Short mmCIF file of C-alpha atoms and ligand atoms in Angstrom, two decimals:
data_model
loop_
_atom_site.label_atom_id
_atom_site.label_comp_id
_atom_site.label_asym_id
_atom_site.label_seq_id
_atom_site.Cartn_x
_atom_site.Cartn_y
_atom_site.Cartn_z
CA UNK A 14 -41.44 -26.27 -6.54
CA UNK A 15 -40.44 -22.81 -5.95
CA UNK A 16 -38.19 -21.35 -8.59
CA UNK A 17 -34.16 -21.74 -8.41
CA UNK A 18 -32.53 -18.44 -8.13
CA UNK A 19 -30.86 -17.15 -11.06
CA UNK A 20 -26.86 -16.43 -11.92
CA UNK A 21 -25.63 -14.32 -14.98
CA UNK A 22 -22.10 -14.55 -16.16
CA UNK A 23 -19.93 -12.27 -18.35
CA UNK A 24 -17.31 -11.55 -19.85
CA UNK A 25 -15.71 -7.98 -20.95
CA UNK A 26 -12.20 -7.18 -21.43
CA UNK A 27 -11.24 -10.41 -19.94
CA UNK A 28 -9.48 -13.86 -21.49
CA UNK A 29 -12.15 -15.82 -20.56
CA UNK A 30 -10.19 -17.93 -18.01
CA UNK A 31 -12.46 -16.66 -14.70
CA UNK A 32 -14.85 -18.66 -16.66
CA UNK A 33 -12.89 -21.80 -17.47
CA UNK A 34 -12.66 -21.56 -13.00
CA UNK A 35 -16.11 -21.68 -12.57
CA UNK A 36 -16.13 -25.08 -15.06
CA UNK A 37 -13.24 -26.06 -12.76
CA UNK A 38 -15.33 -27.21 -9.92
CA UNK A 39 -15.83 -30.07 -12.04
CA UNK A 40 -18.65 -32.47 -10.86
CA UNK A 41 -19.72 -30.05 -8.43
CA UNK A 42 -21.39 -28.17 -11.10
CA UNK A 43 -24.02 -30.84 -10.04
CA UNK A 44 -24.62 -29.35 -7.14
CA UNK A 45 -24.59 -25.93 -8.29
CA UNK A 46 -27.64 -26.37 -10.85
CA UNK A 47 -29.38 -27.86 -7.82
CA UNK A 48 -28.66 -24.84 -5.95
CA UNK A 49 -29.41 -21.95 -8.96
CA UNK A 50 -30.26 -21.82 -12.56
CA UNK A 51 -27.64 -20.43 -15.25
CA UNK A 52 -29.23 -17.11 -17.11
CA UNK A 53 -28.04 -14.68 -19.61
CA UNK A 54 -24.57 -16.19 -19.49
CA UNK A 55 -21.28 -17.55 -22.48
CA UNK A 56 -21.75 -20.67 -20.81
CA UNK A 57 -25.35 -21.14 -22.38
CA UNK A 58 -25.49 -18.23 -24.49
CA UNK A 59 -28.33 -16.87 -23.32
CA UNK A 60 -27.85 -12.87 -24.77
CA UNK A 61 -30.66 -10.71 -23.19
CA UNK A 62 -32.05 -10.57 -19.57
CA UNK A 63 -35.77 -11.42 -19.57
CA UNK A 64 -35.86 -12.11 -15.57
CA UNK A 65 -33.93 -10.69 -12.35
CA UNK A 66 -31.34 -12.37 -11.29
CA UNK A 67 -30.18 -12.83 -7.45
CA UNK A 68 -26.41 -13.23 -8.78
CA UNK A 69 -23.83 -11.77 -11.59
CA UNK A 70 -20.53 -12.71 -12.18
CA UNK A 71 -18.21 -10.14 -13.76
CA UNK A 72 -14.93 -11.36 -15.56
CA UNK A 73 -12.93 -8.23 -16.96
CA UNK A 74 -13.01 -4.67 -16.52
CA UNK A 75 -14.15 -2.17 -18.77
CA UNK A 76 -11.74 -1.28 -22.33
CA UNK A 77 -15.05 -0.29 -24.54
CA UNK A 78 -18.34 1.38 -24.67
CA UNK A 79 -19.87 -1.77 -25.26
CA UNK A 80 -18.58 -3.41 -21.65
CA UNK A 81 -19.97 -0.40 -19.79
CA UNK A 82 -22.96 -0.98 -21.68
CA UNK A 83 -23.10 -4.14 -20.31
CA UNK A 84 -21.94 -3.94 -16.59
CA UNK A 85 -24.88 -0.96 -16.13
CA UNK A 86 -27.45 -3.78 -17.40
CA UNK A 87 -25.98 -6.37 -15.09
CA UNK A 88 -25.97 -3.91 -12.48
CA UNK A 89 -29.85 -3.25 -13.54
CA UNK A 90 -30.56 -7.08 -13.62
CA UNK A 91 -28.98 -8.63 -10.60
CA UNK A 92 -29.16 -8.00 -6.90
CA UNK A 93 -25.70 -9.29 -6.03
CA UNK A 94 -22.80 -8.27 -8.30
CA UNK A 95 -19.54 -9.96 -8.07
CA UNK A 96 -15.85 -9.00 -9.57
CA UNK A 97 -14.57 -11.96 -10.41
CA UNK A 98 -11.04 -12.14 -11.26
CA UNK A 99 -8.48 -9.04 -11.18
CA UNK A 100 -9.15 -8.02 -14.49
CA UNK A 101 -12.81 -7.09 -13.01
CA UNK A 102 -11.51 -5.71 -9.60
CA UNK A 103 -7.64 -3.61 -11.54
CA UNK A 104 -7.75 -3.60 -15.10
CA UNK A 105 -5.49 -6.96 -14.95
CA UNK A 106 -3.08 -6.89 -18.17
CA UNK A 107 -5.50 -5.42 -20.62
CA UNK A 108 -4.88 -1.79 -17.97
CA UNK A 109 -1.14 -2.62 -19.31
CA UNK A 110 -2.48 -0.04 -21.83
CA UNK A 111 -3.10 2.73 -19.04
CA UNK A 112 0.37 4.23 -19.32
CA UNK A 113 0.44 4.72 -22.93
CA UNK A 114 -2.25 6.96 -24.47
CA UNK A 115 -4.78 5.49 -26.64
CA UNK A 116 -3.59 6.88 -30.00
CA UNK A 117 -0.38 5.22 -29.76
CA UNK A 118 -1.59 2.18 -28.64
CA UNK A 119 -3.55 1.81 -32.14
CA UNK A 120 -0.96 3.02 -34.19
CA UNK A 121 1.42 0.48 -32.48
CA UNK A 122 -1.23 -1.70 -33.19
CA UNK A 123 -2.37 -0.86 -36.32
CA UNK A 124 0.60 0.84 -38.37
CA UNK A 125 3.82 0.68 -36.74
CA UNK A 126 4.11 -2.29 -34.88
CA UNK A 127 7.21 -4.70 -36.40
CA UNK A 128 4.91 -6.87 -37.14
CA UNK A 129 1.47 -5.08 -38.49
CA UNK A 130 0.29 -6.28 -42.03
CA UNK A 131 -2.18 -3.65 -42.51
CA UNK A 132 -2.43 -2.41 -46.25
CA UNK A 133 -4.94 -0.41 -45.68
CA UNK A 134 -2.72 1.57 -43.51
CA UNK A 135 -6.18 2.80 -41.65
CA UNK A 136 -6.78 2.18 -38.06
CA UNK A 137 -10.14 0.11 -37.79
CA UNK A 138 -13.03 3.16 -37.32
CA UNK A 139 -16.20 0.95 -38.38
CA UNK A 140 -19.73 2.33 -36.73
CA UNK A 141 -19.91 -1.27 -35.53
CA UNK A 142 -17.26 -1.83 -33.36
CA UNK A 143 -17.62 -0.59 -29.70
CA UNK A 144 -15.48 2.60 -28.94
CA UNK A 145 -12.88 2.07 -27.28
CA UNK A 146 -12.22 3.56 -24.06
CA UNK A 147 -9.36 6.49 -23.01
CA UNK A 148 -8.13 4.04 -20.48
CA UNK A 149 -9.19 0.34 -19.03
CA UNK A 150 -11.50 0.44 -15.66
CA UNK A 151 -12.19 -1.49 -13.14
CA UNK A 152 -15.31 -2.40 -12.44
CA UNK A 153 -15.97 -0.80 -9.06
CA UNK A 154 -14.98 2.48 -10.67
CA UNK A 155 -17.75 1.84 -13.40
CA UNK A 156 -21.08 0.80 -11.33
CA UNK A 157 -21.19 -0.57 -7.93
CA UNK A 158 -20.03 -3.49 -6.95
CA UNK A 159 -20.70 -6.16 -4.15
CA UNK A 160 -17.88 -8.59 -3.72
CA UNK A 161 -14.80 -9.27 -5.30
CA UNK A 162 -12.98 -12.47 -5.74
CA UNK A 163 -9.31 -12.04 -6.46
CA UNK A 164 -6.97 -14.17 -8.55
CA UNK A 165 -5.99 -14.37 -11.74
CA UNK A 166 -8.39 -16.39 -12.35
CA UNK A 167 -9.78 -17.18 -8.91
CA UNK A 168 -9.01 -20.81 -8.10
CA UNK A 169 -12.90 -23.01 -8.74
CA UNK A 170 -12.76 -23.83 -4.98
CA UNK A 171 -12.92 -19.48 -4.33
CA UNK A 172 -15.73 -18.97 -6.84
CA UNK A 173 -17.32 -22.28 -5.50
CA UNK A 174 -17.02 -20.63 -1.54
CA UNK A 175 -18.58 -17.62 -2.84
CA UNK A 176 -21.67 -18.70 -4.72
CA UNK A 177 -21.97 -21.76 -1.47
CA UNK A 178 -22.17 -18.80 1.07
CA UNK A 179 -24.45 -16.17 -1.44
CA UNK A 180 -27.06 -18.82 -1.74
CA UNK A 181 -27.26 -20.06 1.50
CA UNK A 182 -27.36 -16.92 3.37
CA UNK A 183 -24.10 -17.79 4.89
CA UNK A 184 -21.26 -14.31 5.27
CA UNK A 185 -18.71 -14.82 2.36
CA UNK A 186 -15.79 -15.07 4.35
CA UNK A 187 -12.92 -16.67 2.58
CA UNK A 188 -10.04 -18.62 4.19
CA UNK A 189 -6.23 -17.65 4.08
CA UNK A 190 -5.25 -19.88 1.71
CA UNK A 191 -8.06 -18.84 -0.97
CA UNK A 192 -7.25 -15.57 -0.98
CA UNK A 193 -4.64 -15.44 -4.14
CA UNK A 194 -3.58 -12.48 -6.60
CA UNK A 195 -1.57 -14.43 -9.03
CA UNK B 17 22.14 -4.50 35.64
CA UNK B 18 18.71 -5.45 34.76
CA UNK B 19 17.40 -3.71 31.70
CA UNK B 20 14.01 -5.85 32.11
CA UNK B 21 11.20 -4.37 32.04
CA UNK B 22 7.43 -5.56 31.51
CA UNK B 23 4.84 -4.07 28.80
CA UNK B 24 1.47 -5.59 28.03
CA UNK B 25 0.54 -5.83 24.26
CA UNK B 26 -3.24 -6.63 23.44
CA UNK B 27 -3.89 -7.59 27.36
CA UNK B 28 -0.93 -9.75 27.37
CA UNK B 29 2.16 -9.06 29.73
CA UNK B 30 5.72 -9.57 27.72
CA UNK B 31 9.23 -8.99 29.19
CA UNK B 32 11.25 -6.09 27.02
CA UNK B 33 14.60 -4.87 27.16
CA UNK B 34 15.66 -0.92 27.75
CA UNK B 35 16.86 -0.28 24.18
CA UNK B 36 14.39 -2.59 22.21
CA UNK B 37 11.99 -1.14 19.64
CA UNK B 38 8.19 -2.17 20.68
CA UNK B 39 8.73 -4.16 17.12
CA UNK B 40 11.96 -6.30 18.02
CA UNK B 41 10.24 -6.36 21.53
CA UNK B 42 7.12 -7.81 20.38
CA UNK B 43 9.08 -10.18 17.94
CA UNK B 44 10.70 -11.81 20.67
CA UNK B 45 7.85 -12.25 22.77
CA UNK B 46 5.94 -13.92 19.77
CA UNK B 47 3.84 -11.30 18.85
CA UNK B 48 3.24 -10.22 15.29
CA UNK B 49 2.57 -6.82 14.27
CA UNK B 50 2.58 -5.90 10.47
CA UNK B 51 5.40 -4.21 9.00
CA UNK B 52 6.72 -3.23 5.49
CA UNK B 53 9.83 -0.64 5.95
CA UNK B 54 11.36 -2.39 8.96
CA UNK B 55 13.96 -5.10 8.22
CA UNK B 56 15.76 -7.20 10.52
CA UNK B 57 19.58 -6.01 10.37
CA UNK B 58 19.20 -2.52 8.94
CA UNK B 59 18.16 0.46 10.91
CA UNK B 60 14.74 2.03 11.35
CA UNK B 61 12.76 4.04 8.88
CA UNK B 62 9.61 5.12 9.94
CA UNK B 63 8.20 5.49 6.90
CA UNK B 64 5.36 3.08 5.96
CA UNK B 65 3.33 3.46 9.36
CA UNK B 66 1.67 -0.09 8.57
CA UNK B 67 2.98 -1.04 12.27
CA UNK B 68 1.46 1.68 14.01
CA UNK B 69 0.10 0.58 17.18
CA UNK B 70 -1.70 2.62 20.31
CA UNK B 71 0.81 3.02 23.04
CA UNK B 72 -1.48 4.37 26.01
CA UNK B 73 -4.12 5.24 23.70
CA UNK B 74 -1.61 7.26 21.11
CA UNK B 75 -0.72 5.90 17.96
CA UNK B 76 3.10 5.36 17.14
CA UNK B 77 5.35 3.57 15.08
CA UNK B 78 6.18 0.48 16.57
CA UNK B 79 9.51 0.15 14.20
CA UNK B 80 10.84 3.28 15.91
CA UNK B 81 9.50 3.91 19.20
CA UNK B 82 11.80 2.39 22.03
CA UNK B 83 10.08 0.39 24.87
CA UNK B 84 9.37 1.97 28.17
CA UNK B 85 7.69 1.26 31.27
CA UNK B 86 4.32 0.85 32.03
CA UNK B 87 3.68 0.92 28.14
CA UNK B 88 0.08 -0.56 27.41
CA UNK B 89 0.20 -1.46 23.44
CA UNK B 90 -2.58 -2.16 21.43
CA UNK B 91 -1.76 -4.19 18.18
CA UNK B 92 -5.04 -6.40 16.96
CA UNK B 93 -7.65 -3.81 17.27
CA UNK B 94 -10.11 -3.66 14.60
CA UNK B 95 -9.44 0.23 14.55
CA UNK B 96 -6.02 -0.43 14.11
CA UNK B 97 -6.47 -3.41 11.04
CA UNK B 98 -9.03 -0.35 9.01
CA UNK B 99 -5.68 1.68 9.55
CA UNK B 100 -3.58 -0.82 8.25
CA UNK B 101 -5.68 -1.87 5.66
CA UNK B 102 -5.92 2.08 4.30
CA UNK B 103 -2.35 2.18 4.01
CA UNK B 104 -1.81 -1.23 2.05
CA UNK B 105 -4.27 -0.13 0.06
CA UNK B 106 -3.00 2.90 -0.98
CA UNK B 107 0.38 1.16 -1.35
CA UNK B 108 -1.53 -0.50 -3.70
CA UNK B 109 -3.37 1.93 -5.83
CA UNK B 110 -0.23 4.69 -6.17
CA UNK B 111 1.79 1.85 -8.11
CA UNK B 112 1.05 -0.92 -10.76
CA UNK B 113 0.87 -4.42 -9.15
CA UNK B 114 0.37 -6.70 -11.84
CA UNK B 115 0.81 -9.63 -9.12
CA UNK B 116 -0.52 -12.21 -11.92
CA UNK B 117 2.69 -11.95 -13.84
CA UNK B 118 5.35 -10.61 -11.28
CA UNK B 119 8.09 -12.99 -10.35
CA UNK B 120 7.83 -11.98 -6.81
CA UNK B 121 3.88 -13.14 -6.09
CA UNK B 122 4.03 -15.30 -2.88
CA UNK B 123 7.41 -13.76 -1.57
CA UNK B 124 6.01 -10.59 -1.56
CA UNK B 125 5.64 -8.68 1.67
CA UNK B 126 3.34 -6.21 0.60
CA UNK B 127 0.80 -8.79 -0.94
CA UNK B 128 1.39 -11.48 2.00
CA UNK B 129 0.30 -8.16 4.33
CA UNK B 130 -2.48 -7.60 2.44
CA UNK B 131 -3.60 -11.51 2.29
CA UNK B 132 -3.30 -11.77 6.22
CA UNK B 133 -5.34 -8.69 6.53
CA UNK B 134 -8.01 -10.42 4.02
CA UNK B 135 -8.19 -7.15 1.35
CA UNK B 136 -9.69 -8.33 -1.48
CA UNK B 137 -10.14 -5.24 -3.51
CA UNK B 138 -8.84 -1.48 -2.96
CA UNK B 139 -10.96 0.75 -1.36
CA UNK B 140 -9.58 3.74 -3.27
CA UNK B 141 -9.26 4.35 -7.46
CA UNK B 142 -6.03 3.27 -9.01
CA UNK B 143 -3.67 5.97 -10.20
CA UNK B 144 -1.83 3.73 -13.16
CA UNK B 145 1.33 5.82 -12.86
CA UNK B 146 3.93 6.15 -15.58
CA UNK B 147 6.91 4.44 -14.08
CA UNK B 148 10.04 2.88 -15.69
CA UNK B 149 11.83 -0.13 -15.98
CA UNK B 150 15.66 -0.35 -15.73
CA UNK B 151 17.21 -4.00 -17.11
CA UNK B 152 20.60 -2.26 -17.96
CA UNK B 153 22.68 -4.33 -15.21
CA UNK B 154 23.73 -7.66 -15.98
CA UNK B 155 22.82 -9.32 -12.82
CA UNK B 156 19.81 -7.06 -11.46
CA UNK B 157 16.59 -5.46 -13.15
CA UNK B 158 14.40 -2.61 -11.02
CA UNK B 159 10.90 -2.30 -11.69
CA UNK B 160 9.97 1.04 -10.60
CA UNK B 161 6.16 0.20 -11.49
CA UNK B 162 6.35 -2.19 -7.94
CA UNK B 163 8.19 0.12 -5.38
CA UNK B 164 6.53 1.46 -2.25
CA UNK B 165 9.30 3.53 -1.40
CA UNK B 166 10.58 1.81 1.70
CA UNK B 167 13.85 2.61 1.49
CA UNK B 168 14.98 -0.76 2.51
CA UNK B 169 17.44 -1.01 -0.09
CA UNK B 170 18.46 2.63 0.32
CA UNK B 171 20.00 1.36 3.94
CA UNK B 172 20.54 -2.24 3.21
CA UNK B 173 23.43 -1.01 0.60
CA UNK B 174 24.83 1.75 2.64
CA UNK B 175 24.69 0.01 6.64
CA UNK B 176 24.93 -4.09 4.64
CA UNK B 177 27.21 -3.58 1.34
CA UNK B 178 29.07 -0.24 2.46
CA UNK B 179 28.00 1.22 -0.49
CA UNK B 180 25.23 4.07 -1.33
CA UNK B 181 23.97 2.41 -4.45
CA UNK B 182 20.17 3.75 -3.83
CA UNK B 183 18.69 7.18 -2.98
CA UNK B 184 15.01 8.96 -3.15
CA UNK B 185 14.56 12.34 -5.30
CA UNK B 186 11.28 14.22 -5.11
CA UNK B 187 9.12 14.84 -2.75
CA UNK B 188 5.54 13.97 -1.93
CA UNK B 189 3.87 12.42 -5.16
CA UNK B 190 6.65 12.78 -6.75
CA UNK B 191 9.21 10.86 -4.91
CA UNK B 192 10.90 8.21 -6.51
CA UNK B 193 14.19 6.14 -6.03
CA UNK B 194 16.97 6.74 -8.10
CA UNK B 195 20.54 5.42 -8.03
CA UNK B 196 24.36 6.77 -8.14
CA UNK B 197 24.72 6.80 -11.63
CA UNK B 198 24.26 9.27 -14.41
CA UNK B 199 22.02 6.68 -16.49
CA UNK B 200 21.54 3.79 -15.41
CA UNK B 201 21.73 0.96 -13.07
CA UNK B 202 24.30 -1.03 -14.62
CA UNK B 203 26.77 2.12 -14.22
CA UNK B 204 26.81 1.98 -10.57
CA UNK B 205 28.80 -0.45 -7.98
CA UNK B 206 25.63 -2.78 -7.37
CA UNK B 207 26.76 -6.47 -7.45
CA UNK B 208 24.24 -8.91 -7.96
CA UNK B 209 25.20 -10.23 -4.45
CA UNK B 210 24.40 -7.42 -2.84
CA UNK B 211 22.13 -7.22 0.30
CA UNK B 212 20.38 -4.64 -1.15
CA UNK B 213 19.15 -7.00 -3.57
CA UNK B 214 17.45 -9.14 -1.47
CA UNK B 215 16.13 -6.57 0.56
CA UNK B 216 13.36 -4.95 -1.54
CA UNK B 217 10.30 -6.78 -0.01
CA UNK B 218 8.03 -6.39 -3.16
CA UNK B 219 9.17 -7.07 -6.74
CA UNK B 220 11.02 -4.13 -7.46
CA UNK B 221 14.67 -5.36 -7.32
CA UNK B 222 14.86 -8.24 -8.69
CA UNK B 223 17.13 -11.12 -9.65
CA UNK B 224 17.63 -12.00 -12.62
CA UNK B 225 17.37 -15.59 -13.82
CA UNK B 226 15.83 -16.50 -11.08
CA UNK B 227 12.23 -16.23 -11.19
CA UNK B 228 10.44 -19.12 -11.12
CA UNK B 229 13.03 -21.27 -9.31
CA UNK B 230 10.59 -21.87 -6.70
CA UNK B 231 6.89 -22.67 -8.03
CA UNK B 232 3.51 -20.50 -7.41
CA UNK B 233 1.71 -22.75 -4.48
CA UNK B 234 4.77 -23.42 -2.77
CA UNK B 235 6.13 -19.68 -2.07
CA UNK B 236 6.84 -18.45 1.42
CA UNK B 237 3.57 -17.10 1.88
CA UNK B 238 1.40 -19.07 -0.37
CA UNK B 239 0.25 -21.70 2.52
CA UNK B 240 1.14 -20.00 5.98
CA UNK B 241 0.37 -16.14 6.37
CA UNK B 242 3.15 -13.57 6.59
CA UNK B 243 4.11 -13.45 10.59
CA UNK B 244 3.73 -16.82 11.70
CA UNK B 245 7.16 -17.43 11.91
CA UNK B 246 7.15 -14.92 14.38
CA UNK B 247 3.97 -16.54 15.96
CA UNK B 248 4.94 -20.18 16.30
CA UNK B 249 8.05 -18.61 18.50
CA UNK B 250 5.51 -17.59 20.72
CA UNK B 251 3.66 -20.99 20.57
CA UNK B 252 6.80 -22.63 21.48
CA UNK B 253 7.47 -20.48 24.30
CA UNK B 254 3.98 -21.03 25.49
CA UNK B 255 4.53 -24.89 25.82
CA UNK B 256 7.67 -24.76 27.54
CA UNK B 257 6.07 -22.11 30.60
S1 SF4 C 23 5.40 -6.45 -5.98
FE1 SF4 C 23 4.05 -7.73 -4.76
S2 SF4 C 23 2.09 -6.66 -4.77
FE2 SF4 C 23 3.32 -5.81 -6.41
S3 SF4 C 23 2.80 -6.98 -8.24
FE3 SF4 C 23 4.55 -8.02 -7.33
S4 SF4 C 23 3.65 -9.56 -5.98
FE4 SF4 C 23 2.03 -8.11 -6.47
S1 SF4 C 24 13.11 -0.68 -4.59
FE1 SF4 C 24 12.23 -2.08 -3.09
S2 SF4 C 24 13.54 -1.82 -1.28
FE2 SF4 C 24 13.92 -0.07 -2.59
S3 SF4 C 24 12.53 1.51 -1.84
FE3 SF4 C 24 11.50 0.45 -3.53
S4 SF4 C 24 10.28 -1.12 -2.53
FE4 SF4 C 24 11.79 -0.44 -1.04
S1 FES C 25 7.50 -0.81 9.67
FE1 FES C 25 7.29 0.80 11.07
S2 FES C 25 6.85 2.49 9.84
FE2 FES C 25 7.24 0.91 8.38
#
């Protein structure tokens, strides 16, 4: 039997909930693992690429070095990338943030916030947390991307049109009523 | 008198009056073409050019430019939709549309224009501008984060409320809309009745108390794209010829 393409999901500065769509198409998930085989990906925690993959799903857009990080190795990895979700294709409410500049963001955060306990009265600088980013990005503005799927998140019967038409060679074209921003 | 007079839009003949817009022309006959500034009831604007269409091969604003004959219009051209699409997006990208928390998703003329014309991502980088927020009036709350400067309720409170509640400073980039007051909005006449409330096509007047009266999924636009009330005119007129 020849080998099932292969999908890679992730998330960056998202909320997970493009995700909890693509669970949404319920039993049709059948169908899907008949059609393509789940790689590096939350959903089975697979962490490193060790094959290409035809497909990958991006939830959020990029707040930290670490997301960039990732979205380059996606966009190393996979031969179709795919914003899924505004967060991926504007910022979505994490680019809230893009008004207010960085430093006062943590110290709202971190010290003066009505509601910050924070004896330490430091703002979190540890080698091991990613760096965070002067602004949130999209992703097109990051690496490039393919297609985008808006909605926040997009409904399970979008993402389910999408990945249909990708791997059977069909044009993605969605209907009116599945193209949503809210 | 007869002020008739024929025009063909996209191949198809329609009857005008001397007088009518293309726009209100095309309306009547049953045939959409996009628009953002123009508003039934309030005068011409000119200013958002998403209902520019090629009269004898030159491109005008449908909204202002009076009928005429012999006028050959193009409207659905796929030049015409990249044109369209350009400007919707940059409508887009110059202000922050959060559309997954606005009260005015699926009511909103801007986004319903943009769903018709299937955009599913901006072409261009967003600018994330600095904008305010003014929830001084009792009744009313402006977000200036959502405004595409159509100047809608500009004329809606001057020609609809007799008052001149709204006005644009700046120029360029830097035009914004401002009101008659030294602070803020709750110092001026507006009433929360006001035409000029229900004017502003996009979220950026809006009511308060009112925002999720009506549920996401069943919004104006949510099931039936923006202009087919306009359409189905025309399919009615078709079935009774
Ligand atoms: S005004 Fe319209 S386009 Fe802007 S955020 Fe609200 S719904 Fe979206
Ligand atoms: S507030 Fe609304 S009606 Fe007024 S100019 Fe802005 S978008 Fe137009
Ligand atoms: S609707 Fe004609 S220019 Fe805006």
């Amino acid at each position: 039997m020849m080998s099932k393409p292969k999908i890679a999901t992730t998330s960056l500065a998202g909320c997970f909930g493009c995700h909890m769509s693509v669970l949404d198409i319920d039993d049709r998930i059948l169908q899907l693992v008949d059609l393509i085989e789940f790689h590096k990906s939350p959903i089975n925690d697979i962490k490193t690429f060790s094959a290409p993959c035809l497909v990958g799903l991006i939830e959020g857009g990029c707040c930290n070095e670490e997301n960039v990080h990732v979205l380059k190795d996606f966009r190393k990895n996979c031969q179709i990338l795919i914003s899924c979700g505004d967060c991926a294709i504007m910022g979505g409410i994490p680019a809230m943030r893009n008004n207010v500049p960085l430093k006062e963001c943590l110290e709202e955060a971190y010290l003066n916030g009505v509601t910050v306990h924070n004896p330490s009265k430091k703002i979190p600088a540890d080698p091991d947390l990613p760096l965070l980013l002067d602004r949130v990005y999209p992703c097109h503005e990051v690496v490039k991307i393919d297609y985008h799927l808006p909605g926040c998140p997009p409904s399970a019967d979008t993402i389910w049109e999408a990945l249909v038409a990708l791997l059977t060679d069909k044009p993605l074209e969605l209907p009116y009523s599945l193209i949503k921003y809210d | 008198m007869s002020g008739k007079i024929t025009l063909i839009i996209d191949g198809q003949e329609i009857e005008a009056e001397i007088g009518q817009t293309i726009l209100d022309a095309a309306d009547a006959a049953g045939v959409y073409i996009p628009r953002l500034c123009a508003m039934k009831g309030l005068s011409p604007h000119g200013s958002c050019r998403v209902c520019t269409v090629h009269v004898n091969g030159r491109p005008q604003a449908a909204c202002t430019q009076p009928v005429a004959p012999g006028m050959s219009i193009e409207n659905e051209t796929p030049e015409l939709k990249a044109h369209r699409v350009s400007v919707i997006d940059m409508l887009f990208v110059e202000g922050n549309h959060y559309c997954m928390f606005c009260e005015k998703s699926g009511n909103c003329e801007l986004q319903a224009v943009a769903y018709r014309l299937g955009i599913l991502a901006p072409q261009h980088d967003y600018m994330f501008p600095c904008r305010g927020v003014d929830a001084s009036h009792p009744e009313v709350f402006i977000d200036g984060n959502r405004c595409i400067l159509c100047g809608r309720c500009v004329r809606a409170s001057q020609e609809l409320d007799n008052k001149n509640v709204f006005q644009f400073v700046g120029r360029g980039i830097h035009k914004r809309l401002t009101f008659n007051a030294p602070n803020n909005l709750s110092q001026t006449d507006l009433a929360g009745i006001d035409k000029a409330v229900d004017s502003c096509p996009v979220g950026a007047i809006l009511r308060k108390g009112t925002a999720f009266s009506v549920p996401i999924g069943q919004r104006l636009y949510d099931n039936e794209p923006i202009g087919s009330e306009i359409e189905s005119g025309r399919r009615t007129n078709d079935r009774q010829v």
